[in-house]
PDB file of C-alpha atoms in Angstrom:
ATOM      1  CA  GLU A 241     122.206  96.544  87.058  1.00 95.00           C
ATOM      2  CA  VAL A 242     119.375  96.486  89.508  1.00 96.00           C
ATOM      3  CA  GLN A 243     116.707  94.023  88.274  1.00 97.00           C
ATOM      4  CA  LEU A 244     113.618  92.095  89.059  1.00 98.00           C
ATOM      5  CA  LEU A 245     112.512  89.208  86.956  1.00 98.00           C
ATOM      6  CA  GLU A 246     109.191  87.604  87.530  1.00 98.00           C
ATOM      7  CA  SER A 247     108.195  84.101  86.484  1.00 98.00           C
ATOM      8  CA  GLY A 248     105.507  81.361  87.135  1.00 98.00           C
ATOM      9  CA  GLY A 249     102.505  82.878  85.467  1.00 97.00           C
ATOM     10  CA  GLY A 250     100.294  80.941  83.101  1.00 97.00           C
ATOM     11  CA  LEU A 251      96.878  79.582  82.470  1.00 98.00           C
ATOM     12  CA  VAL A 252      95.194  77.902  85.357  1.00 98.00           C
ATOM     13  CA  GLN A 253      91.614  76.659  85.914  1.00 98.00           C
ATOM     14  CA  PRO A 254      89.369  78.240  88.651  1.00 98.00           C
ATOM     15  CA  GLY A 255      90.144  76.826  91.975  1.00 98.00           C
ATOM     16  CA  GLY A 256      93.729  76.036  90.915  1.00 98.00           C
ATOM     17  CA  SER A 257      97.117  77.149  92.254  1.00 98.00           C
ATOM     18  CA  LEU A 258     100.250  78.892  91.006  1.00 98.00           C
ATOM     19  CA  ARG A 259     103.427  80.088  92.584  1.00 98.00           C
ATOM     20  CA  LEU A 260     104.990  83.308  91.255  1.00 98.00           C
ATOM     21  CA  SER A 261     108.666  83.982  91.663  1.00 98.00           C
ATOM     22  CA  CYS A 262     110.610  87.172  91.457  1.00 98.00           C
ATOM     23  CA  ALA A 263     114.409  86.928  91.187  1.00 98.00           C
ATOM     24  CA  ALA A 264     116.238  89.997  92.293  1.00 98.00           C
ATOM     25  CA  SER A 265     119.768  91.141  91.310  1.00 98.00           C
ATOM     26  CA  GLY A 266     122.046  94.078  91.540  1.00 97.00           C
ATOM     27  CA  PHE A 267     121.064  95.075  95.037  1.00 96.00           C
ATOM     28  CA  SER A 268     121.116  93.782  98.602  1.00 96.00           C
ATOM     29  CA  PHE A 269     117.782  92.066  98.477  1.00 96.00           C
ATOM     30  CA  ASN A 270     117.692  91.251 102.157  1.00 95.00           C
ATOM     31  CA  THR A 271     117.609  94.839 103.140  1.00 95.00           C
ATOM     32  CA  TYR A 272     114.440  95.947 101.237  1.00 96.00           C
ATOM     33  CA  ALA A 273     110.817  95.282 101.696  1.00 96.00           C
ATOM     34  CA  MET A 274     109.021  94.006  98.690  1.00 97.00           C
ATOM     35  CA  THR A 275     105.609  94.163  97.172  1.00 98.00           C
ATOM     36  CA  TRP A 276     103.400  92.397  94.600  1.00 98.00           C
ATOM     37  CA  VAL A 277     101.163  94.609  92.492  1.00 98.00           C
ATOM     38  CA  LEU A 278      98.589  93.462  89.858  1.00 98.00           C
ATOM     39  CA  GLN A 279      97.068  95.075  86.872  1.00 98.00           C
ATOM     40  CA  ALA A 280      93.915  93.344  85.515  1.00 97.00           C
ATOM     41  CA  PRO A 281      93.206  93.728  81.719  1.00 96.00           C
ATOM     42  CA  GLY A 282      92.108  97.230  80.984  1.00 95.00           C
ATOM     43  CA  LYS A 283      92.307  98.208  84.648  1.00 97.00           C
ATOM     44  CA  GLY A 284      94.668 100.198  86.946  1.00 97.00           C
ATOM     45  CA  LEU A 285      97.327  99.087  89.381  1.00 98.00           C
ATOM     46  CA  GLU A 286      96.159  97.210  92.388  1.00 98.00           C
ATOM     47  CA  TRP A 287      98.193  96.403  95.531  1.00 98.00           C
ATOM     48  CA  VAL A 288      98.236  92.751  96.391  1.00 98.00           C
ATOM     49  CA  SER A 289     100.754  92.056  99.208  1.00 98.00           C
ATOM     50  CA  SER A 290     103.857  93.298 100.976  1.00 96.00           C
ATOM     51  CA  ILE A 291     106.605  91.710 103.078  1.00 96.00           C
ATOM     52  CA  ASN A 292     109.235  93.168 105.259  1.00 94.00           C
ATOM     53  CA  VAL A 293     113.074  92.531 105.049  1.00 95.00           C
ATOM     54  CA  ASN A 294     113.055  89.233 107.060  1.00 93.00           C
ATOM     55  CA  GLY A 295     109.655  88.005 106.087  1.00 94.00           C
ATOM     56  CA  GLY A 296     108.311  88.346 109.577  1.00 94.00           C
ATOM     57  CA  ALA A 297     105.620  90.925 108.601  1.00 94.00           C
ATOM     58  CA  THR A 298     103.201  90.278 105.708  1.00 96.00           C
ATOM     59  CA  TYR A 299     100.100  92.188 104.620  1.00 96.00           C
ATOM     60  CA  TYR A 300      97.517  91.368 102.144  1.00 97.00           C
ATOM     61  CA  ALA A 301      94.683  93.078 100.143  1.00 97.00           C
ATOM     62  CA  ASP A 302      91.256  91.906 101.380  1.00 96.00           C
ATOM     63  CA  SER A 303      90.603  90.490  97.910  1.00 97.00           C
ATOM     64  CA  VAL A 304      93.390  87.941  98.314  1.00 98.00           C
ATOM     65  CA  LYS A 305      93.629  87.419 102.090  1.00 97.00           C
ATOM     66  CA  GLY A 306      93.478  83.739 102.941  1.00 97.00           C
ATOM     67  CA  ARG A 307      94.124  82.637  99.392  1.00 98.00           C
ATOM     68  CA  PHE A 308      97.588  84.147  98.615  1.00 98.00           C
ATOM     69  CA  THR A 309     100.729  83.926 100.637  1.00 98.00           C
ATOM     70  CA  ILE A 310     103.769  86.204 100.174  1.00 98.00           C
ATOM     71  CA  SER A 311     107.233  84.898 101.215  1.00 98.00           C
ATOM     72  CA  ARG A 312     110.840  85.495 100.520  1.00 98.00           C
ATOM     73  CA  ASP A 313     114.149  83.532 100.498  1.00 98.00           C
ATOM     74  CA  ASN A 314     116.950  85.955 101.187  1.00 97.00           C
ATOM     75  CA  SER A 315     119.577  83.273 100.573  1.00 97.00           C
ATOM     76  CA  LYS A 316     118.237  83.001  97.002  1.00 98.00           C
ATOM     77  CA  ASN A 317     117.361  86.694  96.480  1.00 98.00           C
ATOM     78  CA  THR A 318     113.882  85.714  95.535  1.00 98.00           C
ATOM     79  CA  LEU A 319     110.296  86.736  96.322  1.00 98.00           C
ATOM     80  CA  TYR A 320     107.311  84.475  96.001  1.00 98.00           C
ATOM     81  CA  LEU A 321     103.618  84.604  95.771  1.00 98.00           C
ATOM     82  CA  GLN A 322     101.805  81.417  96.367  1.00 98.00           C
ATOM     83  CA  MET A 323      98.282  81.729  94.842  1.00 98.00           C
ATOM     84  CA  ASN A 324      95.613  79.281  95.811  1.00 98.00           C
ATOM     85  CA  SER A 325      91.792  78.982  95.174  1.00 98.00           C
ATOM     86  CA  LEU A 326      92.320  81.162  92.072  1.00 98.00           C
ATOM     87  CA  ARG A 327      89.302  82.859  90.611  1.00 98.00           C
ATOM     88  CA  ALA A 328      88.620  84.510  87.189  1.00 97.00           C
ATOM     89  CA  GLU A 329      88.958  87.950  88.703  1.00 97.00           C
ATOM     90  CA  ASP A 330      92.664  87.110  89.657  1.00 98.00           C
ATOM     91  CA  THR A 331      93.467  87.263  85.957  1.00 98.00           C
ATOM     92  CA  ALA A 332      96.060  90.016  85.702  1.00 98.00           C
ATOM     93  CA  LEU A 333      99.685  90.950  85.037  1.00 98.00           C
ATOM     94  CA  TYR A 334     101.562  90.544  88.316  1.00 98.00           C
ATOM     95  CA  TYR A 335     104.424  92.861  89.104  1.00 98.00           C
ATOM     96  CA  CYS A 336     106.919  92.564  91.863  1.00 98.00           C
ATOM     97  CA  ALA A 337     108.503  95.778  93.167  1.00 98.00           C
ATOM     98  CA  LYS A 338     111.264  96.741  95.518  1.00 97.00           C
ATOM     99  CA  HIS A 339     110.647  99.426  98.218  1.00 96.00           C
ATOM    100  CA  HIS A 340     112.671 102.559  97.819  1.00 93.00           C
ATOM    101  CA  VAL A 341     113.574 102.738 101.496  1.00 85.00           C
ATOM    102  CA  SER A 342     113.136  99.740 103.787  1.00 75.00           C
ATOM    103  CA  SER A 343     111.191 100.863 106.748  1.00 76.00           C
ATOM    104  CA  TRP A 344     107.963  98.888 105.910  1.00 79.00           C
ATOM    105  CA  PRO A 345     105.623  98.148 107.514  1.00 81.00           C
ATOM    106  CA  HIS A 346     105.831 101.383 109.615  1.00 84.00           C
ATOM    107  CA  GLN A 347     106.603 103.690 106.761  1.00 88.00           C
ATOM    108  CA  TYR A 348     106.243 103.787 102.959  1.00 91.00           C
ATOM    109  CA  HIS A 349     108.530 105.609 100.616  1.00 93.00           C
ATOM    110  CA  GLY A 350     107.435 104.314  97.240  1.00 96.00           C
ATOM    111  CA  MET A 351     108.702 101.491  95.096  1.00 97.00           C
ATOM    112  CA  ASP A 352     111.730 102.290  92.868  1.00 96.00           C
ATOM    113  CA  VAL A 353     112.440  99.093  91.062  1.00 97.00           C
ATOM    114  CA  TRP A 354     109.683  97.092  89.193  1.00 98.00           C
ATOM    115  CA  GLY A 355     109.927  93.861  87.168  1.00 98.00           C
ATOM    116  CA  GLN A 356     108.215  93.559  83.712  1.00 97.00           C
ATOM    117  CA  GLY A 357     105.450  91.291  85.146  1.00 97.00           C
ATOM    118  CA  THR A 358     104.206  87.812  84.718  1.00 98.00           C
ATOM    119  CA  THR A 359     100.717  87.143  83.300  1.00 98.00           C
ATOM    120  CA  VAL A 360      98.284  84.912  85.267  1.00 98.00           C
ATOM    121  CA  THR A 361      95.087  83.763  83.397  1.00 98.00           C
ATOM    122  CA  VAL A 362      92.350  81.946  85.387  1.00 98.00           C
ATOM    123  CA  SER A 363      89.915  80.323  82.995  1.00 97.00           C
ATOM    124  CA  SER A 364      88.404  76.965  82.310  1.00 95.00           C
TER     125      SER A 364
ATOM    126  CA  GLN B 185      90.436  99.337 100.738  1.00 77.00           C
ATOM    127  CA  SER B 186      88.873 101.636  98.310  1.00 92.00           C
ATOM    128  CA  ALA B 187      90.957 102.950  95.529  1.00 96.00           C
ATOM    129  CA  LEU B 188      91.991 106.641  95.681  1.00 98.00           C
ATOM    130  CA  THR B 189      90.112 108.876  93.274  1.00 98.00           C
ATOM    131  CA  GLN B 190      91.833 110.334  90.335  1.00 98.00           C
ATOM    132  CA  PRO B 191      90.553 111.955  87.169  1.00 98.00           C
ATOM    133  CA  ALA B 192      90.319 109.402  84.405  1.00 98.00           C
ATOM    134  CA  SER B 193      92.032 111.487  81.812  1.00 98.00           C
ATOM    135  CA  LEU B 194      93.776 114.936  81.400  1.00 98.00           C
ATOM    136  CA  SER B 195      95.301 116.481  78.371  1.00 97.00           C
ATOM    137  CA  GLY B 196      97.530 119.446  77.584  1.00 96.00           C
ATOM    138  CA  SER B 197      99.688 120.938  74.860  1.00 97.00           C
ATOM    139  CA  PRO B 198     103.421 120.824  74.865  1.00 97.00           C
ATOM    140  CA  GLY B 199     104.933 123.250  77.291  1.00 97.00           C
ATOM    141  CA  GLN B 200     101.715 123.560  79.280  1.00 97.00           C
ATOM    142  CA  SER B 201     101.337 122.409  82.900  1.00 97.00           C
ATOM    143  CA  ILE B 202      98.794 119.925  84.188  1.00 98.00           C
ATOM    144  CA  THR B 203      97.911 118.842  87.678  1.00 98.00           C
ATOM    145  CA  ILE B 204      96.551 115.398  88.569  1.00 98.00           C
ATOM    146  CA  SER B 205      94.535 115.110  91.871  1.00 98.00           C
ATOM    147  CA  CYS B 206      94.434 112.112  94.101  1.00 98.00           C
ATOM    148  CA  THR B 207      91.691 112.122  96.746  1.00 98.00           C
ATOM    149  CA  GLY B 208      91.623 109.674  99.550  1.00 98.00           C
ATOM    150  CA  THR B 209      90.462 109.775 103.230  1.00 97.00           C
ATOM    151  CA  SER B 210      91.761 110.710 106.607  1.00 96.00           C
ATOM    152  CA  SER B 211      92.890 107.070 106.913  1.00 95.00           C
ATOM    153  CA  ASP B 212      95.436 107.220 104.056  1.00 96.00           C
ATOM    154  CA  VAL B 213      96.316 110.313 102.116  1.00 97.00           C
ATOM    155  CA  GLY B 214      95.311 112.631 104.882  1.00 97.00           C
ATOM    156  CA  ALA B 215      96.875 110.578 107.676  1.00 95.00           C
ATOM    157  CA  TYR B 216     100.518 110.217 106.422  1.00 95.00           C
ATOM    158  CA  ASN B 217     103.023 112.035 104.166  1.00 96.00           C
ATOM    159  CA  TYR B 218     103.534 108.567 102.435  1.00 96.00           C
ATOM    160  CA  VAL B 219     102.016 109.260  98.956  1.00 98.00           C
ATOM    161  CA  SER B 220     103.959 108.217  95.899  1.00 98.00           C
ATOM    162  CA  TRP B 221     103.216 108.792  92.196  1.00 98.00           C
ATOM    163  CA  TYR B 222     104.136 106.357  89.385  1.00 98.00           C
ATOM    164  CA  GLN B 223     104.300 106.870  85.646  1.00 98.00           C
ATOM    165  CA  HIS B 224     103.285 103.863  83.584  1.00 98.00           C
ATOM    166  CA  HIS B 225     103.780 103.560  79.902  1.00 96.00           C
ATOM    167  CA  PRO B 226     101.763 100.535  78.493  1.00 89.00           C
ATOM    168  CA  GLY B 227     103.858  97.458  78.174  1.00 89.00           C
ATOM    169  CA  LYS B 228     106.583  98.832  80.456  1.00 95.00           C
ATOM    170  CA  ALA B 229     107.272  98.625  84.124  1.00 96.00           C
ATOM    171  CA  PRO B 230     105.800 101.424  86.218  1.00 97.00           C
ATOM    172  CA  LYS B 231     108.280 104.264  87.279  1.00 98.00           C
ATOM    173  CA  LEU B 232     108.566 105.926  90.659  1.00 98.00           C
ATOM    174  CA  MET B 233     108.208 109.771  89.996  1.00 98.00           C
ATOM    175  CA  ILE B 234     107.461 111.134  93.452  1.00 98.00           C
ATOM    176  CA  TYR B 235     107.655 109.639  97.060  1.00 97.00           C
ATOM    177  CA  ASP B 236     106.809 111.076 100.388  1.00 96.00           C
ATOM    178  CA  VAL B 237     104.395 113.507  98.737  1.00 97.00           C
ATOM    179  CA  SER B 238     106.966 115.764  97.112  1.00 98.00           C
ATOM    180  CA  ASN B 239     110.402 114.103  96.935  1.00 97.00           C
ATOM    181  CA  ARG B 240     111.847 113.120  93.503  1.00 98.00           C
ATOM    182  CA  PRO B 241     114.097 110.055  93.174  1.00 96.00           C
ATOM    183  CA  SER B 242     117.371 110.582  91.534  1.00 95.00           C
ATOM    184  CA  GLY B 243     116.974 110.951  87.760  1.00 95.00           C
ATOM    185  CA  VAL B 244     113.397 112.098  87.663  1.00 97.00           C
ATOM    186  CA  SER B 245     112.993 115.498  85.958  1.00 97.00           C
ATOM    187  CA  ASN B 246     112.267 118.525  88.026  1.00 97.00           C
ATOM    188  CA  ARG B 247     109.290 119.109  85.894  1.00 98.00           C
ATOM    189  CA  PHE B 248     107.456 116.669  88.050  1.00 98.00           C
ATOM    190  CA  SER B 249     106.399 118.016  91.463  1.00 98.00           C
ATOM    191  CA  GLY B 250     104.051 116.741  94.168  1.00 98.00           C
ATOM    192  CA  SER B 251     102.073 118.345  96.980  1.00 98.00           C
ATOM    193  CA  LYS B 252      99.220 117.546  99.443  1.00 98.00           C
ATOM    194  CA  SER B 253      96.446 119.323 101.123  1.00 97.00           C
ATOM    195  CA  GLY B 254      94.217 117.476 103.543  1.00 97.00           C
ATOM    196  CA  ASN B 255      93.001 114.293 101.991  1.00 98.00           C
ATOM    197  CA  THR B 256      94.149 115.241  98.468  1.00 98.00           C
ATOM    198  CA  ALA B 257      97.498 114.789  96.917  1.00 98.00           C
ATOM    199  CA  SER B 258      98.578 116.334  93.581  1.00 98.00           C
ATOM    200  CA  LEU B 259     101.083 115.676  90.892  1.00 98.00           C
ATOM    201  CA  THR B 260     101.995 118.562  88.609  1.00 98.00           C
ATOM    202  CA  ILE B 261     103.745 118.181  85.325  1.00 98.00           C
ATOM    203  CA  SER B 262     105.271 121.349  84.028  1.00 98.00           C
ATOM    204  CA  GLY B 263     106.436 122.045  80.570  1.00 97.00           C
ATOM    205  CA  LEU B 264     104.623 119.031  79.234  1.00 98.00           C
ATOM    206  CA  GLN B 265     106.449 117.017  76.685  1.00 97.00           C
ATOM    207  CA  ALA B 266     105.487 114.220  74.370  1.00 97.00           C
ATOM    208  CA  GLU B 267     107.235 111.579  76.387  1.00 96.00           C
ATOM    209  CA  ASP B 268     104.987 112.508  79.401  1.00 98.00           C
ATOM    210  CA  GLU B 269     102.019 110.801  77.764  1.00 98.00           C
ATOM    211  CA  ALA B 270     101.313 107.878  79.935  1.00 98.00           C
ATOM    212  CA  ASP B 271      99.104 106.626  82.763  1.00 98.00           C
ATOM    213  CA  TYR B 272      99.836 108.007  86.191  1.00 98.00           C
ATOM    214  CA  TYR B 273      98.917 106.497  89.557  1.00 98.00           C
ATOM    215  CA  CYS B 274      99.095 107.803  93.083  1.00 98.00           C
ATOM    216  CA  SER B 275      99.582 105.461  95.969  1.00 98.00           C
ATOM    217  CA  SER B 276      99.255 105.833  99.633  1.00 97.00           C
ATOM    218  CA  TYR B 277     100.183 104.063 102.889  1.00 96.00           C
ATOM    219  CA  THR B 278      97.127 103.381 104.970  1.00 95.00           C
ATOM    220  CA  ALA B 279      96.213 103.153 108.623  1.00 92.00           C
ATOM    221  CA  SER B 280      95.945  99.269 108.227  1.00 90.00           C
ATOM    222  CA  ASN B 281      99.600  98.971 107.206  1.00 90.00           C
ATOM    223  CA  THR B 282      98.507  98.393 103.660  1.00 95.00           C
ATOM    224  CA  LEU B 283      98.906 100.317 100.436  1.00 96.00           C
ATOM    225  CA  VAL B 284      96.268 101.649  98.112  1.00 98.00           C
ATOM    226  CA  PHE B 285      96.621 102.904  94.594  1.00 98.00           C
ATOM    227  CA  GLY B 286      94.624 105.607  92.779  1.00 98.00           C
ATOM    228  CA  THR B 287      92.266 104.827  89.874  1.00 98.00           C
ATOM    229  CA  GLY B 288      94.774 106.096  87.373  1.00 98.00           C
ATOM    230  CA  THR B 289      94.972 109.148  85.026  1.00 98.00           C
ATOM    231  CA  ARG B 290      95.670 108.914  81.430  1.00 98.00           C
ATOM    232  CA  VAL B 291      97.608 111.969  80.321  1.00 98.00           C
ATOM    233  CA  THR B 292      97.552 112.929  76.659  1.00 97.00           C
ATOM    234  CA  VAL B 293      99.856 115.395  75.072  1.00 97.00           C
ATOM    235  CA  LEU B 294      98.041 117.196  72.363  1.00 94.00           C
TER     236      LEU B 294
END
């Protein structure tokens, strides 16, 4: 079964750090681009960051650029999101998602597998 | 990176058709045929319904169809059913090699 399982969320104080993980199974992880998407409480989906198949190309939303780092370990079938200098407005449910076809960053064909998400709460 | 504009809510009776619009700019929706649509039931993972403007992934009902004209993409749900009640989001590739989502549309089946 194709599956993504996020972990690493929790409660952190403003200015703190967290590392989210996304464990992939059931597909050839090293042949697909991956993306993180967030949903703040009561709000819509928001793109956070994407990474290509080998980790050599990474892209970020302006709201997280310089604070978040996306990475992947293809030997462990795992995607990561290192989150530093966290702010209250980063509070959200964070999803990882697999690209349907792996031609990112030059093309985008949607994201066909999503995890259930992990919750990050930034509060003092 | 402004969100694409969608109507906040739409409703229809079972069997009817509804169309959700998604308006962007010449740097995203208008520039590429890389528009996707997602169905999101609260508490569940989003589901890919349409990619590349009008392509349906395997397993998605043919009651869902997509199109685009200029800077506006559209998702049409035909033969509305109770299980179609959900939030729907469009998403587009942008000229900056980034992605942008729409503001989301809550579909209610009356």
